Amino acid sequence: MCGIVGYVGTPGVRSHNALEMVVSGLRRLEYRGYDSAGVALVADAQLWTEKRAGKISNLVEALGGQEVPVSHTGIGHTRWATHGGPTDRNAHPHVSSDSRVAIIHNGIIENFAELREELRETGVVLTSETDSEVAAHLVAAVLPEVDGDLAEALRQVSRRLEGAFTLVAVDADRPDVIVGARRNSPLVVGIGENEAFLASDVAAFIEHTREAIELGQDQVVEVRATGVTVTDFAGNPAEVTPYTIDWDAAAAEKGGYDLFMLKEIAEQPRAVADTLRGRVGRDGRLALDDMRISDAEFREVRKIIVVACGTAFHAGLVAKYAIEHWTRIPCEVELASEFRYRDPIVDARTLVIAVSQSGETMDTLMAMRYAREQGARVLAICNTVGSTMPRESDAVLYTNAGPEIAVASTKAFLTQIVAAYLVGLYLAQVRGNMFGDEIRAIERELEEMPNRVDLVLDTVEGVRALARELADATSVLFIGRHVGFPVALEGALKLKELAYMHAEGFAAGELKHGPIALIEDGVPVVVVMPPKGGRQSLHGKILSNIQEVRARGARTIVIAEEGDESVVPFADHVIRIPPTPTLMQPLVATVPLQVFACEMATARGLDVDQPRNLAKSVTVE
Ligand code: AGP
């Protein structure tokens, strides 16, 4: 998954400096992939390129020492390696052997091996190990056959490529145009005043313009400072829907926090409120946007399958308890990367819910495509307007959480749970499983949650101190029951991906079936206590689990609601959360675990926003 930026301005306008525009855009996209970066400019009928392994700062340093030509047309790329390691040679842009065409790419060209062979046979010398390079040579080879029409050349080449790709190209002989092609990987046009942008994410150009066009599947765009032309891969004109980005520039910046992750943790009350906003009518009836599935079809649903990855998968695990409780429809929650390989039972009466912050996660995208092929209706729960999953779904519920830049997902998790709850309530409303006043009561509980999350945020200083105290731990275990179990999984995932520490989440009832052998003197065990007012059996059983691990030397860190004094005798540390109904508790119990992992990574001096080996959206399988 990579960051792509293209820019074309007006000659002679000093501020339309392509290098400045491209590099500043790349900085905004560094979270998308950052193991190498590069730029290509068109100037004086030549291509001028520079690229470096490592972060963008390496590229900027390399640029600093050179005479860079003034140019108003250029492209740039930040890479998350798939084919070929993160080296200077494998960095993008890739240039054709005749030095006329430069290309940058996001995705995977699945038939690149045969194309490399074909190019070798024509005498082309390939200079990298990447799949992307083949596109540069192929476009350059076609150009003479299409009178130098770069867009047509890209269309012809795109028709030959298989897999997922966003390609953006420039031609040394055409300083006034950049072209892009899109299949499965995101590409958005930014329309400015006599200047235009092409990028994988609006964050790249949001400070310059909020007018955007999202490219659709199998489309090619020709971008000039004066306007754009969009066609399909066959060259037929394509309908596009311009939209205005409602994220302001600040929203894509850190807003005064040291870390995007801290900003996004703090944004959670507003994000939860925004997920609810406008969805509950004055009469208490739910109105969900973009529900292109009819009520009759919803009433036909006999099974629900949630497909997702990582944190989104954990949100699905939480939602399962509520959806089954409210709708009485069986709800399976599947790792998207496993789903289509197990020959699942899917038919026209299956509702598949694809949960994804980015809307571009290839594992989840391929799972939902498989489900649709099997006749299922697909509903996307997504945070990114115009991304691929919503475009390919029968219905979508946006989480409206605003940009989530930090690789570790936080506000997306809470808002995905809320959105999934809204879908569950909507199904119950449409199918008549619940009375209006029952639904209204739960809506009121949800509407209370932004304040409860706010309360937790005011009391996390103690969690930060505890994280610093445990910074040298080698492993942390997390246990929970019912909806507390996926919260334990999520807490462990946060610690793994941020502090690079072994962490594992368990259903507390499973401890005695093996994991309790891991307990020895001083092992930190984080316990997610169910609400005291909830099911007594749940609360009582986990209290016993705390005693079992404590008796074996564990250091117990217990997340428990205010007023629950039963845990005090067995807890080395108590983290208090406001009392909430059982199904709502994940929305408050998760927050201390996010802070704990963030602070642990900070104490360890690690890059919290861009942890090693990870990318914000994994657009390869
Ligand atoms: C979670 O902190 C990670 N960033 C990762 O597990 C993420 O949740 C997963 O890759 C799914 O991403 P998506 O929500 O964009 O589909």
XYZ file of C-alpha atoms and ligand atoms in Angstrom:
637
model
C 0.000 0.000 0.000
C 1.651 3.254 -1.090
C 1.149 6.982 -1.187
C 0.724 8.586 -4.606
C 0.781 12.286 -5.535
C 0.631 13.933 -8.961
C 0.537 17.670 -9.672
C 0.050 19.857 -12.735
C 0.035 23.658 -12.465
C 0.207 26.641 -14.785
C 3.586 27.612 -16.303
C 4.952 30.873 -15.012
C 2.898 30.884 -11.789
C 5.615 30.900 -9.135
C 3.498 29.120 -6.499
C 2.778 26.283 -8.923
C 6.058 24.579 -8.125
C 5.554 20.876 -8.791
C 8.372 19.719 -6.532
C 7.059 21.634 -3.528
C 3.485 20.455 -4.146
C 4.488 16.837 -4.585
C 6.833 16.631 -1.601
C 4.353 18.331 0.730
C 1.692 15.918 -0.478
C 3.976 12.956 0.143
C 4.594 14.109 3.686
C 0.837 13.994 4.289
C 0.726 10.445 2.925
C 3.767 9.058 4.669
C 1.522 6.956 6.898
C 0.435 4.981 3.824
C 3.834 3.508 3.339
C 7.264 4.758 4.139
C 10.052 2.406 3.253
C 11.149 4.496 0.237
C 10.094 7.635 -1.638
C 10.744 9.393 -4.933
C 9.714 12.164 -7.336
C 9.748 12.749 -11.100
C 9.422 16.201 -12.727
C 8.851 17.183 -16.357
C 11.090 20.099 -17.360
C 12.626 21.229 -20.686
C 11.348 18.090 -22.470
C 13.226 15.935 -19.980
C 12.307 13.802 -16.999
C 14.103 14.670 -13.797
C 13.882 12.010 -11.074
C 15.216 11.380 -7.586
C 14.344 8.486 -5.263
C 15.663 7.068 -2.006
C 15.072 4.149 0.322
C 13.848 5.080 3.774
C 11.556 7.850 4.910
C 10.766 10.996 2.970
C 13.402 12.857 4.945
C 16.026 10.808 3.081
C 14.571 11.947 -0.235
C 14.392 15.582 0.869
C 18.030 15.416 1.966
C 19.021 14.023 -1.431
C 17.069 16.776 -3.206
C 18.719 19.449 -1.079
C 22.071 18.824 -2.633
C 20.977 19.141 -6.250
C 20.082 21.685 -8.922
C 16.389 20.843 -9.366
C 14.788 22.262 -12.525
C 11.717 24.477 -12.136
C 8.697 22.427 -13.165
C 4.925 22.690 -12.887
C 4.273 19.006 -13.604
C 5.412 16.143 -11.433
C 4.608 12.933 -9.545
C 5.759 11.457 -6.263
C 5.463 8.220 -4.319
C 5.929 6.757 -0.829
C 6.281 2.998 -0.906
C 5.248 0.035 1.250
C 7.214 -2.752 -0.354
C 5.481 -5.765 -1.883
C 7.720 -6.968 -4.744
C 11.350 -6.200 -4.129
C 12.871 -4.860 -0.939
C 12.918 -1.178 0.133
C 15.966 -0.027 -1.891
C 16.775 3.037 -4.022
C 16.432 0.948 -7.171
C 13.038 -0.424 -6.217
C 11.726 2.972 -5.125
C 9.266 4.693 -7.439
C 8.999 6.479 -9.876
C 10.100 3.933 -12.440
C 11.322 5.306 -15.771
C 11.002 3.640 -19.185
C 14.190 2.521 -20.891
C 13.886 5.414 -23.381
C 13.724 7.865 -20.412
C 10.445 9.349 -21.732
C 7.867 7.966 -19.271
C 7.890 7.958 -15.448
C 5.312 5.926 -13.533
C 4.303 5.451 -9.885
C 2.143 2.576 -8.717
C 0.035 1.437 -5.775
C -1.140 -2.187 -5.649
C 0.087 -5.468 -7.097
C 0.331 -6.327 -10.800
C -0.347 -10.058 -10.585
C 0.806 -10.916 -14.144
C 4.038 -8.929 -13.843
C 6.295 -11.981 -14.254
C 5.083 -12.775 -17.767
C 5.201 -9.080 -18.672
C 8.774 -8.833 -17.443
C 9.633 -11.838 -19.612
C 7.932 -10.268 -22.623
C 9.849 -7.031 -22.105
C 13.144 -8.880 -21.715
C 12.495 -10.635 -25.011
C 12.119 -7.243 -26.703
C 15.496 -6.252 -25.311
C 14.282 -4.058 -22.475
C 16.690 -4.037 -19.516
C 14.732 -4.072 -16.257
C 16.489 -2.147 -13.506
C 14.423 -3.136 -10.452
C 12.819 -6.198 -8.816
C 9.407 -4.588 -8.793
C 6.159 -5.406 -10.578
C 5.547 -1.667 -11.105
C 8.468 -1.078 -13.467
C 6.830 -3.118 -16.231
C 4.104 -0.481 -16.572
C 6.624 2.257 -17.397
C 8.232 0.252 -20.173
C 4.898 -0.929 -21.582
C 3.445 2.599 -21.718
C 6.557 3.934 -23.437
C 6.401 1.096 -25.960
C 2.773 1.891 -26.856
C 3.159 5.688 -27.067
C 4.448 5.804 -30.673
C 1.487 3.651 -31.787
C -1.039 6.119 -30.359
C 0.567 9.342 -31.592
C 1.948 10.071 -28.157
C -1.474 10.050 -26.479
C -0.410 9.234 -22.921
C -3.952 8.529 -21.694
C -4.605 6.118 -24.545
C -1.274 4.416 -23.949
C -2.177 3.981 -20.273
C -5.604 2.616 -21.211
C -4.078 0.029 -23.512
C -1.538 -1.047 -20.924
C -4.124 -1.105 -18.122
C -6.211 -3.542 -20.129
C -3.282 -5.952 -20.054
C -2.612 -5.747 -16.342
C -4.181 -8.075 -13.771
C -4.494 -7.440 -10.054
C -4.789 -4.207 -8.106
C -3.204 -1.036 -9.416
C -3.320 2.708 -9.345
C -0.849 4.054 -11.882
C 0.084 7.689 -12.403
C 2.342 8.638 -15.312
C 4.063 11.627 -16.888
C 5.713 11.965 -20.306
C 8.810 14.110 -20.932
C 7.204 15.364 -24.151
C 3.968 16.486 -22.494
C 4.664 18.978 -19.676
C 1.012 19.943 -19.290
C -0.572 16.641 -18.342
C -0.482 13.801 -15.830
C -2.558 10.655 -16.337
C -3.803 8.043 -13.909
C -5.457 4.640 -14.061
C -7.367 2.961 -11.238
C -8.251 -0.661 -10.541
C -8.947 -1.753 -6.938
C -6.581 0.788 -5.378
C -7.814 4.304 -4.523
C -7.186 7.390 -6.712
C -8.726 10.816 -6.230
C -8.438 14.027 -8.270
C -8.107 17.410 -6.544
C -9.403 20.330 -8.642
C -7.715 23.660 -7.823
C -7.514 27.121 -9.414
C -5.635 26.444 -12.723
C -3.915 23.544 -11.030
C -4.876 19.963 -10.245
C -3.768 17.002 -8.178
C -3.940 13.221 -8.378
C -3.497 11.324 -5.116
C -4.224 8.095 -3.307
C -5.790 10.109 -0.453
C -7.301 13.579 -0.137
C -4.886 14.367 2.713
C -2.239 15.000 0.009
C -3.935 18.100 -1.373
C -6.591 19.076 1.179
C -4.770 22.309 2.103
C -4.910 23.451 -1.554
C -8.403 22.410 -2.574
C -11.434 20.608 -1.202
C -13.003 19.981 -4.608
C -12.419 16.342 -5.487
C -13.408 13.600 -7.901
C -13.076 9.965 -6.832
C -12.118 7.710 -9.741
C -14.123 4.533 -10.188
C -13.040 1.007 -10.989
C -11.203 0.604 -14.317
C -11.066 4.293 -15.137
C -8.347 6.482 -16.648
C -8.088 10.201 -15.947
C -6.196 12.828 -17.926
C -5.419 15.798 -15.675
C -4.472 19.271 -16.881
C -4.360 22.529 -14.938
C -7.489 23.524 -16.864
C -9.561 20.401 -16.295
C -9.881 16.620 -16.344
C -11.121 13.954 -18.746
C -12.216 10.574 -17.408
C -12.848 7.444 -19.461
C -13.129 3.735 -18.843
C -10.292 1.428 -19.907
C -11.921 1.134 -23.352
C -11.842 4.897 -23.841
C -15.568 5.554 -23.348
C -16.322 8.782 -21.457
C -17.117 8.027 -17.809
C -19.553 9.774 -15.498
C -17.820 11.258 -12.462
C -19.297 12.735 -9.301
C -17.384 15.741 -7.972
C -17.659 16.193 -4.201
C -16.449 18.647 -1.600
C -14.203 17.237 1.090
C -15.600 18.165 4.484
C -12.393 17.340 6.338
C -10.538 20.630 6.816
C -6.753 20.791 6.646
C -6.479 20.769 10.442
C -8.387 17.499 10.606
C -5.595 15.890 8.715
C -2.960 17.367 10.891
C -2.195 16.588 14.533
C -4.167 19.423 15.962
C -1.736 20.254 18.697
C -1.102 16.686 19.848
C 2.365 15.148 19.654
C 0.946 12.108 17.921
C -1.858 11.413 15.509
C -2.793 8.517 17.772
C -3.222 10.767 20.819
C -5.325 13.154 18.752
C -7.480 10.313 17.504
C -7.937 8.814 20.988
C -9.073 12.237 22.183
C -11.434 12.573 19.222
C -13.394 9.478 20.183
C -16.284 11.198 22.000
C -16.908 13.403 18.966
C -16.383 10.511 16.577
C -18.967 8.379 18.400
C -21.357 11.337 18.396
C -20.774 11.838 14.673
C -21.486 8.182 13.963
C -24.853 8.579 15.676
C -25.568 12.017 14.242
C -28.650 12.216 12.042
C -29.404 8.512 12.270
C -32.077 8.553 14.907
C -35.226 10.414 13.920
C -37.294 12.456 16.373
C -39.739 9.553 16.501
C -36.893 7.272 17.537
C -36.927 5.460 14.223
C -33.549 4.824 12.638
C -32.719 6.271 9.223
C -29.449 4.934 7.796
C -27.807 6.594 4.765
C -27.210 4.749 1.533
C -29.244 1.649 2.488
C -29.676 0.345 -1.041
C -31.091 -2.864 0.462
C -34.886 -2.832 0.763
C -36.697 -3.515 4.010
C -38.192 -6.590 2.377
C -34.700 -7.883 1.638
C -33.634 -7.150 5.196
C -36.625 -9.134 6.395
C -35.437 -12.082 4.255
C -32.032 -12.219 5.952
C -31.445 -15.577 7.699
C -27.777 -15.234 8.543
C -25.269 -12.432 9.059
C -21.545 -12.787 8.441
C -19.162 -10.035 9.475
C -15.878 -9.997 7.525
C -13.002 -7.799 8.646
C -9.351 -7.707 9.671
C -7.428 -6.676 12.765
C -9.165 -4.102 14.904
C -12.173 -4.065 12.587
C -12.497 -7.809 13.201
C -12.530 -7.192 16.941
C -15.282 -4.613 16.445
C -17.234 -7.316 14.626
C -16.727 -9.711 17.535
C -18.173 -7.123 19.923
C -21.103 -6.365 17.625
C -22.020 -10.045 17.318
C -23.326 -10.167 20.907
C -25.656 -7.222 20.316
C -26.781 -8.151 16.822
C -27.762 -11.688 17.851
C -29.410 -10.444 21.043
C -31.512 -7.829 19.234
C -32.300 -9.534 15.929
C -32.205 -13.251 16.850
C -30.347 -13.793 13.543
C -27.218 -16.020 13.719
C -24.165 -13.787 13.293
C -20.767 -15.229 12.348
C -17.643 -13.086 12.553
C -14.881 -14.109 10.158
C -11.324 -13.046 9.526
C -11.638 -11.737 5.984
C -8.386 -13.414 4.918
C -9.812 -16.809 5.914
C -13.438 -16.385 4.863
C -13.472 -17.291 1.195
C -11.102 -20.243 1.563
C -13.344 -22.229 3.888
C -16.150 -22.723 1.340
C -18.605 -20.750 3.519
C -22.363 -21.222 3.311
C -23.549 -17.996 1.689
C -26.737 -17.347 -0.275
C -29.229 -14.609 -1.164
C -30.508 -14.604 2.421
C -27.083 -13.935 3.882
C -26.183 -10.383 4.850
C -22.427 -9.867 4.792
C -21.213 -6.872 6.779
C -17.735 -5.733 5.686
C -16.117 -3.587 8.376
C -13.191 -1.421 7.351
C -11.784 1.979 8.326
C -9.997 2.509 5.021
C -12.463 0.721 2.752
C -9.442 -0.512 0.821
C -8.196 -3.515 2.826
C -7.708 -6.071 0.104
C -8.472 -9.106 2.301
C -11.831 -7.636 3.251
C -12.535 -6.389 -0.265
C -11.908 -9.806 -1.766
C -14.057 -11.454 0.928
C -17.001 -9.171 0.169
C -16.585 -9.662 -3.579
C -16.679 -13.428 -3.017
C -19.806 -13.075 -0.899
C -21.518 -11.033 -3.611
C -20.638 -13.647 -6.204
C -22.399 -16.164 -3.934
C -25.516 -13.991 -3.980
C -25.206 -12.319 -0.592
C -26.172 -8.717 0.070
C -23.188 -6.727 1.287
C -23.332 -3.823 3.706
C -20.109 -1.874 4.284
C -19.298 -0.152 7.565
C -16.549 2.217 6.516
C -14.835 5.466 7.481
C -13.585 6.603 4.092
C -16.093 8.210 1.778
C -15.768 7.126 -1.815
C -13.413 4.242 -1.067
C -13.760 0.948 -2.852
C -15.808 -1.080 -0.358
C -18.724 1.359 -0.104
C -18.716 1.723 -3.891
C -19.030 -2.027 -4.320
C -21.566 -2.670 -1.566
C -25.354 -2.814 -1.640
C -25.496 -0.508 1.363
C -23.051 1.503 3.411
C -22.968 3.027 6.833
C -20.179 5.572 7.187
C -18.655 5.900 10.639
C -17.936 9.609 10.015
C -14.959 9.453 12.393
C -12.859 11.828 10.263
C -9.390 10.871 8.999
C -7.640 8.241 11.080
C -3.970 8.760 10.291
C -2.209 6.751 12.995
C -1.624 3.189 11.862
C -3.043 1.884 15.159
C -6.803 2.099 14.873
C -8.598 3.759 17.792
C -11.609 5.946 16.967
C -12.363 3.625 14.064
C -12.832 0.777 16.547
C -15.339 2.597 18.733
C -17.252 3.985 15.780
C -17.326 0.621 14.020
C -18.981 -0.877 17.117
C -21.525 1.959 17.218
C -22.226 1.645 13.498
C -22.659 -2.126 13.796
C -25.042 -1.559 16.708
C -27.050 0.841 14.529
C -27.250 -1.826 11.823
C -28.408 -4.370 14.414
C -31.073 -2.000 15.711
C -32.124 -1.131 12.172
C -32.568 -4.820 11.366
C -34.575 -5.291 14.563
C -36.685 -2.258 13.627
C -37.328 -3.433 10.075
C -38.016 -7.022 11.102
C -40.113 -6.126 14.110
C -37.960 -8.087 16.588
C -38.014 -5.244 19.068
C -40.608 -2.754 20.152
C -40.002 0.893 19.357
C -39.507 1.779 23.005
C -36.882 -0.972 23.429
C -34.954 0.391 20.455
C -35.361 3.921 21.761
C -33.939 2.882 25.139
C -30.798 1.499 23.504
C -30.500 4.585 21.305
C -30.512 6.647 24.472
C -27.754 4.473 25.951
C -25.713 5.020 22.766
C -26.359 8.758 22.884
C -24.936 8.763 26.403
C -21.670 7.159 25.300
C -19.742 10.229 24.015
C -19.960 11.679 27.526
C -18.903 8.384 29.129
C -15.887 8.168 26.826
C -15.066 11.760 27.717
C -15.098 10.834 31.398
C -12.600 8.042 30.805
C -10.286 10.381 28.897
C -10.186 12.635 31.945
C -8.850 9.836 34.137
C -6.136 8.145 32.087
C -3.117 9.785 33.707
C -2.813 6.783 36.025
C -2.815 4.458 33.040
C 0.067 6.397 31.512
C 2.086 6.113 34.724
C 1.391 2.370 34.881
C 2.535 1.912 31.281
C 5.813 3.673 32.020
C 6.257 1.471 35.105
C 5.767 -1.666 32.970
C 7.816 -0.462 30.002
C 10.344 -3.264 30.508
C 7.777 -6.047 30.638
C 8.355 -8.823 28.117
C 4.747 -9.936 27.882
C 1.272 -8.812 28.949
C -1.852 -10.982 29.031
C -5.404 -9.668 28.640
C -8.562 -11.490 29.765
C -12.256 -10.750 29.452
C -15.652 -12.408 29.138
C -18.610 -11.792 26.785
C -18.043 -8.417 25.053
C -14.995 -8.018 27.307
C -13.264 -10.838 25.436
C -12.900 -8.941 22.104
C -11.822 -5.926 24.166
C -9.030 -8.095 25.603
C -8.051 -9.114 22.058
C -8.005 -5.478 20.968
C -5.898 -4.445 23.967
C -3.370 -7.138 23.088
C -3.276 -6.116 19.428
C -2.581 -2.489 20.362
C 0.343 -3.511 22.546
C 1.787 -5.812 19.887
C 1.612 -3.332 17.043
C 2.786 -0.313 19.066
C 5.243 -1.582 21.701
C 6.457 -4.579 19.670
C 5.801 -6.596 22.834
C 4.317 -10.059 23.143
C 0.703 -9.652 24.234
C -2.192 -12.051 24.109
C -5.901 -11.785 24.762
C -7.949 -14.686 26.117
C -11.503 -15.497 27.000
C -11.101 -15.612 30.789
C -12.876 -18.953 30.928
C -10.158 -20.420 28.705
C -7.333 -19.719 31.183
C -7.717 -23.075 32.936
C -7.563 -24.872 29.586
C -3.922 -23.989 29.027
C -2.939 -20.307 29.119
C -2.783 -20.232 32.923
C 0.515 -22.118 32.555
C 1.927 -18.786 31.354
C 1.338 -17.184 34.741
C 4.370 -16.744 36.927
C 5.683 -14.156 39.337
C 5.055 -10.611 38.119
C 3.382 -11.410 34.801
C 1.057 -8.471 34.120
C -2.522 -9.593 33.493
C -5.054 -6.986 32.396
C -8.610 -7.919 33.320
C -11.712 -6.397 31.723
C -14.357 -6.629 34.456
C -17.981 -6.831 33.317
C -20.352 -4.255 34.821
C -21.326 -5.087 38.402
C -24.932 -4.447 37.496
C -24.770 -6.896 34.602
C -25.055 -10.667 34.681
C -23.890 -11.758 38.137
C -22.529 -15.027 36.727
C -20.203 -13.111 34.395
C -18.983 -10.809 37.139
C -18.525 -13.557 39.708
C -16.685 -15.895 37.358
C -14.142 -13.324 36.274
C -13.579 -12.361 39.886
C -12.534 -15.987 40.443
C -10.260 -15.768 37.421
C -8.496 -12.768 38.951
C -7.916 -14.730 42.147
C -6.584 -17.727 40.169
C -3.939 -15.657 38.369
C -3.125 -13.575 41.457
C -2.544 -16.734 43.458
C 0.089 -17.709 40.879
C 1.972 -14.445 41.104
C 0.347 -12.377 38.371
C 0.375 -8.598 38.625
C -3.316 -7.833 38.139
C -4.432 -4.664 36.365
C -8.208 -4.546 36.579
C -10.468 -2.326 34.508
C -13.599 -2.013 36.614
C -16.470 0.426 36.857
C -16.618 3.017 39.582
C -18.145 1.592 42.750
C -17.136 -2.000 42.062
C -15.179 -2.614 45.258
C -15.223 -6.414 44.853
C -12.047 -6.313 42.749
C -9.945 -4.249 45.157
C -8.563 -7.130 47.279
C -7.244 -8.892 44.147
C -6.050 -5.985 42.036
C -2.554 -4.555 42.053
C -3.931 -1.679 39.979
C -7.566 -0.654 39.409
C -8.435 1.430 36.347
C -11.867 2.970 36.838
C -14.431 3.449 34.072
C -17.930 4.924 34.319
C -20.781 2.458 34.872
C -22.396 1.454 31.551
C -24.786 -1.250 30.347
C -22.967 -4.490 29.411
C -23.194 -4.055 25.628
C -21.938 -0.469 25.841
C -18.945 -1.270 28.020
C -16.445 -1.918 25.174
C -16.805 1.750 24.221
C -15.316 2.828 27.547
C -13.183 -0.190 28.567
C -11.099 -0.040 25.367
C -9.916 3.547 25.865
C -7.516 2.849 28.788
C -6.028 -0.021 26.756
C -5.387 2.322 23.817
C -3.695 4.821 26.119
C -1.727 2.048 27.839
C -0.278 0.787 24.539
C 0.411 4.296 23.230
C 2.259 5.289 26.394
C 4.189 1.995 26.501
C 5.412 2.588 22.942
C 6.319 6.170 23.772
C 8.210 5.043 26.891
C 10.086 2.611 24.687
C 10.997 5.416 22.278
C 9.142 3.830 19.362
C 7.412 5.458 16.401
C 3.815 5.368 17.617
C 2.098 6.734 14.510
C 4.085 4.625 12.055
C 5.050 1.351 13.745
C 7.590 -0.807 11.967
C 6.432 -3.252 9.261
C 2.852 -1.880 9.307
C 0.819 0.322 6.967
C -2.416 2.162 7.618
C -4.343 0.333 4.963
C -3.181 -3.036 3.693
C -4.215 -2.969 0.038
C -2.471 -6.217 -0.833
C -3.621 -9.748 0.087
C -5.273 -2.000 13.916
O -4.743 -1.058 14.827
C -4.466 -2.092 12.623
N -4.222 -0.838 12.051
C -5.060 -3.102 11.654
O -5.311 -4.305 12.357
C -6.372 -2.662 10.963
O -7.427 -2.621 11.895
C -6.700 -3.681 9.864
O -5.635 -3.691 8.933
C -8.003 -3.367 9.132
O -7.896 -2.122 8.488
P -9.267 -1.468 7.883
O -10.149 -1.187 9.049
O -8.821 -0.236 7.165
O -9.865 -2.496 6.960
